[in-house]
Tab-separated table of C-alpha atoms and ligand atoms in Angstrom:
chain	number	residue	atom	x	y	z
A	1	UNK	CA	11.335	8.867	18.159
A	2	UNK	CA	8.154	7.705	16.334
A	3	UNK	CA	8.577	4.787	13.944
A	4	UNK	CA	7.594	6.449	10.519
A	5	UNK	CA	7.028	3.492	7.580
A	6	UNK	CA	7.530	3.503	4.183
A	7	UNK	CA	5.918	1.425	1.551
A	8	UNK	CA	6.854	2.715	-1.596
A	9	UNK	CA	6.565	1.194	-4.845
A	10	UNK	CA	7.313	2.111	-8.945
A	11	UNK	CA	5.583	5.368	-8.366
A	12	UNK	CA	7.885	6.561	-6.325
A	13	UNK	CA	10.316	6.575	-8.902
A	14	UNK	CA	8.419	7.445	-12.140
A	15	UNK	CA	9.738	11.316	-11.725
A	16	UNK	CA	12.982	9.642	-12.261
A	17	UNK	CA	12.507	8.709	-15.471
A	18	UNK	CA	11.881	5.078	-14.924
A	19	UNK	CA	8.317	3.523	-15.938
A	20	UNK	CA	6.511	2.225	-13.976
A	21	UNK	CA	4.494	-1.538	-14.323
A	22	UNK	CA	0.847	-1.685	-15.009
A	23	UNK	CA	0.223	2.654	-15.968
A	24	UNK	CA	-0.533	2.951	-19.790
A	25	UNK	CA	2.880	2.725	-20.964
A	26	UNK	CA	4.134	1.099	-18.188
A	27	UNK	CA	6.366	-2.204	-18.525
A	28	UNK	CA	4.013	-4.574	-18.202
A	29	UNK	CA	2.090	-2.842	-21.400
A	30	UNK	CA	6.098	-3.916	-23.505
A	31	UNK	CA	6.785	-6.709	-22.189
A	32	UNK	CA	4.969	-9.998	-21.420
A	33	UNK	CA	5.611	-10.640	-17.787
A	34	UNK	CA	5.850	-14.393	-18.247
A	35	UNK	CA	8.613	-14.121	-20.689
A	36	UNK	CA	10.620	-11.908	-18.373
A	37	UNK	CA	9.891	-12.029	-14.673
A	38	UNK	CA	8.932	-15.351	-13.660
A	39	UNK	CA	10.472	-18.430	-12.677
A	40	UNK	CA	10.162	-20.544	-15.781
A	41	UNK	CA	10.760	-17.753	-17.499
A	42	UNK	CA	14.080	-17.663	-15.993
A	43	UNK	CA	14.357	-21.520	-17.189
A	44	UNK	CA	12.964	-21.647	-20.058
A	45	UNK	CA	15.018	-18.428	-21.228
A	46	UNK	CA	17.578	-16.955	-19.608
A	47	UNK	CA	19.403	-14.953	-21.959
A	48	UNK	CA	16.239	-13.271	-22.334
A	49	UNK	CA	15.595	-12.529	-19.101
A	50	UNK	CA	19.229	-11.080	-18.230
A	51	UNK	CA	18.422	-9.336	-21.005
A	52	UNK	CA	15.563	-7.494	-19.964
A	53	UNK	CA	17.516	-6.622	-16.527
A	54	UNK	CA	20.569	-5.534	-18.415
A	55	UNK	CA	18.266	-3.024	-20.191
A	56	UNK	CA	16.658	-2.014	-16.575
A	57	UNK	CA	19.827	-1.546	-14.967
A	58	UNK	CA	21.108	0.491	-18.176
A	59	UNK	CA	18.477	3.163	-16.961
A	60	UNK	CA	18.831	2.731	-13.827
A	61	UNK	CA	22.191	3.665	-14.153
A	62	UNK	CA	21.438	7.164	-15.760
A	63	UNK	CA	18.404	8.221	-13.469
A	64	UNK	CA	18.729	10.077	-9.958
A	65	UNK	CA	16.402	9.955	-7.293
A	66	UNK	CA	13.866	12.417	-7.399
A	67	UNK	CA	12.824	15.026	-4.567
A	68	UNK	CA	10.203	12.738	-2.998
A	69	UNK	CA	13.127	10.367	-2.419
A	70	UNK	CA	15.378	13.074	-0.733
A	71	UNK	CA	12.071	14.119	1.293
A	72	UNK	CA	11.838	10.593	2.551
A	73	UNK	CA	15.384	10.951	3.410
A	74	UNK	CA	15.169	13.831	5.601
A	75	UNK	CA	12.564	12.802	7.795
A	76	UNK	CA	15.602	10.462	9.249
A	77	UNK	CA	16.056	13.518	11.621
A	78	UNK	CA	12.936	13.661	13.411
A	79	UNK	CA	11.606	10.037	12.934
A	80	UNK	CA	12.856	6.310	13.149
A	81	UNK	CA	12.286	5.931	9.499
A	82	UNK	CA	12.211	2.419	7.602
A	83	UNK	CA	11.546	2.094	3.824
A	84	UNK	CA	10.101	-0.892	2.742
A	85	UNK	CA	10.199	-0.868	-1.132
A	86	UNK	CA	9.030	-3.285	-3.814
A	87	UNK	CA	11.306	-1.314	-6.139
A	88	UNK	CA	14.540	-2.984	-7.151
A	89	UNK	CA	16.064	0.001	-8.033
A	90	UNK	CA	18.524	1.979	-5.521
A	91	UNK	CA	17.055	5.618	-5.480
A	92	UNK	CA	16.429	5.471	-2.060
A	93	UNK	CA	20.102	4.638	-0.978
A	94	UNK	CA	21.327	7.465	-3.639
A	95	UNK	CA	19.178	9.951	-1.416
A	96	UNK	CA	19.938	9.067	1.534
A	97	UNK	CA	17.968	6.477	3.194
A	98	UNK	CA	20.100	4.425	5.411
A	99	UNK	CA	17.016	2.143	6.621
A	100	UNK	CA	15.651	0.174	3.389
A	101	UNK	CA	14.517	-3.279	3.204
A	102	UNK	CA	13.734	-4.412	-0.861
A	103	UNK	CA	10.974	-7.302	-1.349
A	104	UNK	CA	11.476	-7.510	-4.264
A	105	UNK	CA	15.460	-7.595	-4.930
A	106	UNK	CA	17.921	-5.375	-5.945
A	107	UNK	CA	18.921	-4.417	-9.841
A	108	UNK	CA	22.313	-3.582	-9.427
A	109	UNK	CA	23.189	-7.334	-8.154
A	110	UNK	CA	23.171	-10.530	-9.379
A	111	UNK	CA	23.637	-14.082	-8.020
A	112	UNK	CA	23.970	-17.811	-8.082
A	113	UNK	CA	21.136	-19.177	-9.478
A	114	UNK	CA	21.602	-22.128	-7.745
A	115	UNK	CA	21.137	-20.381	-3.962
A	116	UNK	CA	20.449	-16.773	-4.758
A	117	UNK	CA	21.160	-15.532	-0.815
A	118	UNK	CA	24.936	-16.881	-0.734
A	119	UNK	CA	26.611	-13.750	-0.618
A	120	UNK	CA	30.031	-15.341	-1.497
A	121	UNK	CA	28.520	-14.976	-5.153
A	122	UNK	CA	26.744	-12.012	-5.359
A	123	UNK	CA	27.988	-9.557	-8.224
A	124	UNK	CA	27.419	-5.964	-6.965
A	125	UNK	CA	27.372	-4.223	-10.412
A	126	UNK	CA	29.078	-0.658	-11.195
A	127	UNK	CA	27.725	2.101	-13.723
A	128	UNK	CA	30.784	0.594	-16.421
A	129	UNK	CA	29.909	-3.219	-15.287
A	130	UNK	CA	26.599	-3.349	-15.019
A	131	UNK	CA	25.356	-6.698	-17.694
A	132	UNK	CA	25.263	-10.335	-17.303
A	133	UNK	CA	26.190	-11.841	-20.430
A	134	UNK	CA	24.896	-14.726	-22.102
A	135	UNK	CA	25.478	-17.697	-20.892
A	136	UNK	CA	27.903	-15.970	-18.144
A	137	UNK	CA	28.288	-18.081	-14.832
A	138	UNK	CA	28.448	-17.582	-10.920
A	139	UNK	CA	31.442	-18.406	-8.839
A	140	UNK	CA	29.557	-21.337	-7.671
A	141	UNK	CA	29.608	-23.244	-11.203
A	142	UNK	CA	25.783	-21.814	-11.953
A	143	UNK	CA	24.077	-19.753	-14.341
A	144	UNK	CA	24.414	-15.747	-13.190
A	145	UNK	CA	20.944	-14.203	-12.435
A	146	UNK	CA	19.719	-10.976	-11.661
A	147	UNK	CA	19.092	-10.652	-7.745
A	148	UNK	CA	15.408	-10.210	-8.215
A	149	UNK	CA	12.343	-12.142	-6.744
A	150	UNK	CA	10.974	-13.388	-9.890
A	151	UNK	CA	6.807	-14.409	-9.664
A	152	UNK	CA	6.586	-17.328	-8.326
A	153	UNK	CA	9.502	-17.580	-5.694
A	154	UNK	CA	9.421	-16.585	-2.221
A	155	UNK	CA	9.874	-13.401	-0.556
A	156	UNK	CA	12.801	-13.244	1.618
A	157	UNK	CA	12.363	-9.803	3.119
A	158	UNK	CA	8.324	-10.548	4.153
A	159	UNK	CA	8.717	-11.657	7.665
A	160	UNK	CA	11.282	-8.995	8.520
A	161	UNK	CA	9.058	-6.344	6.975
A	162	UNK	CA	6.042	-7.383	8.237
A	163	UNK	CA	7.295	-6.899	11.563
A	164	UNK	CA	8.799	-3.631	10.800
A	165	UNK	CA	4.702	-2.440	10.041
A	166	UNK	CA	3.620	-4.223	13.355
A	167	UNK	CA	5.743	-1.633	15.277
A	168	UNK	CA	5.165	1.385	12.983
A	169	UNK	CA	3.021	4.660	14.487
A	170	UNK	CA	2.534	5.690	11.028
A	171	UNK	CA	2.466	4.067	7.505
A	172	UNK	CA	3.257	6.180	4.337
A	173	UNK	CA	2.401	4.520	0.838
A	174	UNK	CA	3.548	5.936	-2.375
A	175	UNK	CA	2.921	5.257	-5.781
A	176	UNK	CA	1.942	1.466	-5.686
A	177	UNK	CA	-1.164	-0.446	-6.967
A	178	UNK	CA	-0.983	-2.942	-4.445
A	179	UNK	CA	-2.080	-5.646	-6.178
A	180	UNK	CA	0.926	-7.757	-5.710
A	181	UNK	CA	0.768	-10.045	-2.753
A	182	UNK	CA	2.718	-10.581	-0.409
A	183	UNK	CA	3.815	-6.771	-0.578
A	184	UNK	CA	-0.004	-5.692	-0.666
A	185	UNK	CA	-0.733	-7.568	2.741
A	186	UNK	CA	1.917	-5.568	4.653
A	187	UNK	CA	-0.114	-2.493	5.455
A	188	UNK	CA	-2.704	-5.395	7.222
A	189	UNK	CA	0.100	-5.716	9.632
A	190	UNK	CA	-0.238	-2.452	11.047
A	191	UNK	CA	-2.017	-1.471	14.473
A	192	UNK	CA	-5.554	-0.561	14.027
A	193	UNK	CA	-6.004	3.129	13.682
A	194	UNK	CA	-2.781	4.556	13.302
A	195	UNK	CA	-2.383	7.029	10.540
A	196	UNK	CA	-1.818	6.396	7.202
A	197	UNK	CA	-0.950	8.406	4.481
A	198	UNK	CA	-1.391	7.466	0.563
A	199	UNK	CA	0.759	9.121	-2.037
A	200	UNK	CA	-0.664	8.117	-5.381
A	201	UNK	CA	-2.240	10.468	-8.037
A	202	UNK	CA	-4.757	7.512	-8.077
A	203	UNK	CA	-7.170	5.904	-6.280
A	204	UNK	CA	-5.973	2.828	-5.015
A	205	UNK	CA	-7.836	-0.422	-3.313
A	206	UNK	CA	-7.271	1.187	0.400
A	207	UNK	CA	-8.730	4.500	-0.701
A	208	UNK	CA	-11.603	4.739	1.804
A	209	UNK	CA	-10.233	3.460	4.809
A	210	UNK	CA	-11.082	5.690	7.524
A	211	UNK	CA	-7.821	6.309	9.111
A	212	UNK	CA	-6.561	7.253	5.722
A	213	UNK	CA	-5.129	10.008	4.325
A	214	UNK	CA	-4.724	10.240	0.761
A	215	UNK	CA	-3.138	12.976	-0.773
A	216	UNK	CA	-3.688	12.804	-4.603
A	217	UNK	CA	0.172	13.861	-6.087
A	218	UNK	CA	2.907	12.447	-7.454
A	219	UNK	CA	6.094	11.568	-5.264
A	220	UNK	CA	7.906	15.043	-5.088
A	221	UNK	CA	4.663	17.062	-4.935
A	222	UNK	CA	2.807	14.980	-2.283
A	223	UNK	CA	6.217	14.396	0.229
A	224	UNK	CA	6.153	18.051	0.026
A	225	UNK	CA	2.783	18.215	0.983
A	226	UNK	CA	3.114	15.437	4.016
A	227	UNK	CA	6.609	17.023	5.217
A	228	UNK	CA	4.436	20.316	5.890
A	229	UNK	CA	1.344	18.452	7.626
A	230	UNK	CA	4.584	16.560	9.932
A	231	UNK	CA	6.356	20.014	10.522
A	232	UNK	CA	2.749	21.021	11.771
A	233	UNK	CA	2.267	17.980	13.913
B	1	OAD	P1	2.420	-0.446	-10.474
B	1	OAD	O1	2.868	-0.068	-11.838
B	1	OAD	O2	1.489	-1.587	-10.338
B	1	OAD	O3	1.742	0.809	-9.771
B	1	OAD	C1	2.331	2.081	-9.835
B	1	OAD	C2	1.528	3.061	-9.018
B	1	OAD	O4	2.229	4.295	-9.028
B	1	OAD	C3	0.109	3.337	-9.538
B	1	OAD	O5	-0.815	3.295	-8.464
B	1	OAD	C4	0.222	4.750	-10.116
B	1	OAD	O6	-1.007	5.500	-9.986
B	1	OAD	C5	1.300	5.355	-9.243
B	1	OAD	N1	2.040	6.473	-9.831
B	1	OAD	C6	2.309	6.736	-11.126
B	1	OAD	N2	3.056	7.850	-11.246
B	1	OAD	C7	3.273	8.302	-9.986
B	1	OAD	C8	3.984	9.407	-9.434
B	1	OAD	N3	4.637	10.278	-10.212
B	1	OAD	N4	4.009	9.543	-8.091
B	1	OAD	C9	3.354	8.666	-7.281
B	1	OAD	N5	2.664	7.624	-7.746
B	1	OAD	C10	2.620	7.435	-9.080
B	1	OAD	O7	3.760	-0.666	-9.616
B	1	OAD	P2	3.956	-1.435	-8.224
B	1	OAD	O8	2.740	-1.307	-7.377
B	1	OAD	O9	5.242	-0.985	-7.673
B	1	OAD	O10	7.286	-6.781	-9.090
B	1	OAD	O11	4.089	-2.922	-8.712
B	1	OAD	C11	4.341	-3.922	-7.767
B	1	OAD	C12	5.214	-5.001	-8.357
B	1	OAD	O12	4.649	-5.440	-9.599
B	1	OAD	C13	6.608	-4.535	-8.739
B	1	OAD	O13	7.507	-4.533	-7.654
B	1	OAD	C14	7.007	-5.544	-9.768
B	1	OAD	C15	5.719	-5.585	-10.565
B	1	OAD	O14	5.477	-6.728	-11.304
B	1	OAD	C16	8.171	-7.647	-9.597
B	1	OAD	O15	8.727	-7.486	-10.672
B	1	OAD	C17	8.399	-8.834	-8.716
């Protein structure tokens, strides 16, 4: 089976109701991102911070994945598919996708803030749980944190998705910016000339790359679009 790659970012779940960052309207446009995603934000103010992920998770809780995510799903059957995803939602999972690697955390869990990766005290939230409360602690003695990489820590999940895109015959992106490094460096990892495709209704920094496909759609419209070029393949 081919090794089909996913790199999919807040695009690919916009259809779902949830905004993405840096469109007009998007999150970063309500929010300052140093009060609410970075490191010293997360020191300097925590309450606000769980906040801000209590409010995410709150709609994450009421969305469903959209039909681009059940697309990327499906191509399980003919391909060896692995989603990488910068998204820190779970729409993926919900569809399907049994193969997903998140760089960038995961909503619906929090964790020690002292070592975020012990799993002895990660909190795996529930549509009636789903909010850290102020001031609440980890079973470690620590402050409770959402189990997101905030700017300015390290990427777990790089190395193992990085090697993931050395080893893929073909790279799909959908609905990212890629301006955020190290996530934007993983489609460098690829082999030189294999195919990739770009799902994004804009034009994005890779947009003239020769071997490069871009189909100009949203999520549901352009998987439909790439699941009929594969079925002609
Ligand atoms: P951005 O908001 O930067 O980019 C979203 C991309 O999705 C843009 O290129 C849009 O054109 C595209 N888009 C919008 N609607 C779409 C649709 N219906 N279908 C397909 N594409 C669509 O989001 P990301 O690139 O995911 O990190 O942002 C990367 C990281 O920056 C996020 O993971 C987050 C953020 O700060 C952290 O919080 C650590």
């Amino acid at each position: 089976m081919k090794k089909l790659v996913f790199l999919t970012g807040a695009g690919m779940s916009a259809e779902s109701g949830l905004s993405t960052f840096r469109d007009s309207d998007g999150l970063w446009e309500q929010h300052r991102v140093e009060d609410v995603a970075t490191h010293e934000a997360w020191l300097n103010n925590r309450n606000l911070v769980n906040r801000f992920y209590n409010e995410r998770r709150r709609q994450l809780i009421s969305a469903k994945p959209n039909e681009g995510h059940w697309l990327v799903a499906q191509l399980e059957q003919h391909y060896d598919v692995t989603v990488i995803t910068q998204n820190v939602d779970n729409l993926h999972e919900q569809a399907g996708s049994t193969n997903v690697i998140h760089l960038h955390g995961e909503l619906m869990k929090a964790c020690s803030s002292r070592d975020v990766d012990d799993t002895r005290y990660h909190v795996q939230f529930t549509p009636e749980h789903y909010e850290v409360k102020e001031d609440e602690k980890a079973g470690d003695g620590s402050y409770l944190r959402p189990y997101i990489v905030f700017f300015g820590e390290a990427v777990p999940n790089i190395g193992r998705a990085a090697d993931v895109c050395t080893q893929a015959d073909i790279l799909v992106i959908i609905g990212t910016s890629l301006v955020v490094y190290p996530a934007a460096q993983l489609v460098y990892y690829t082999q030189k000339g294999i195919p990739i495709y770009l799902i994004d209704p804009k034009d994005e920094p890779l947009a003239h790359a020769p071997n490069l496909h871009h189909i100009r759609k949203g999520a549901s419209e352009g998987m439909k679009e790439l699941t009929l070029l594969f079925n002609e393949m």
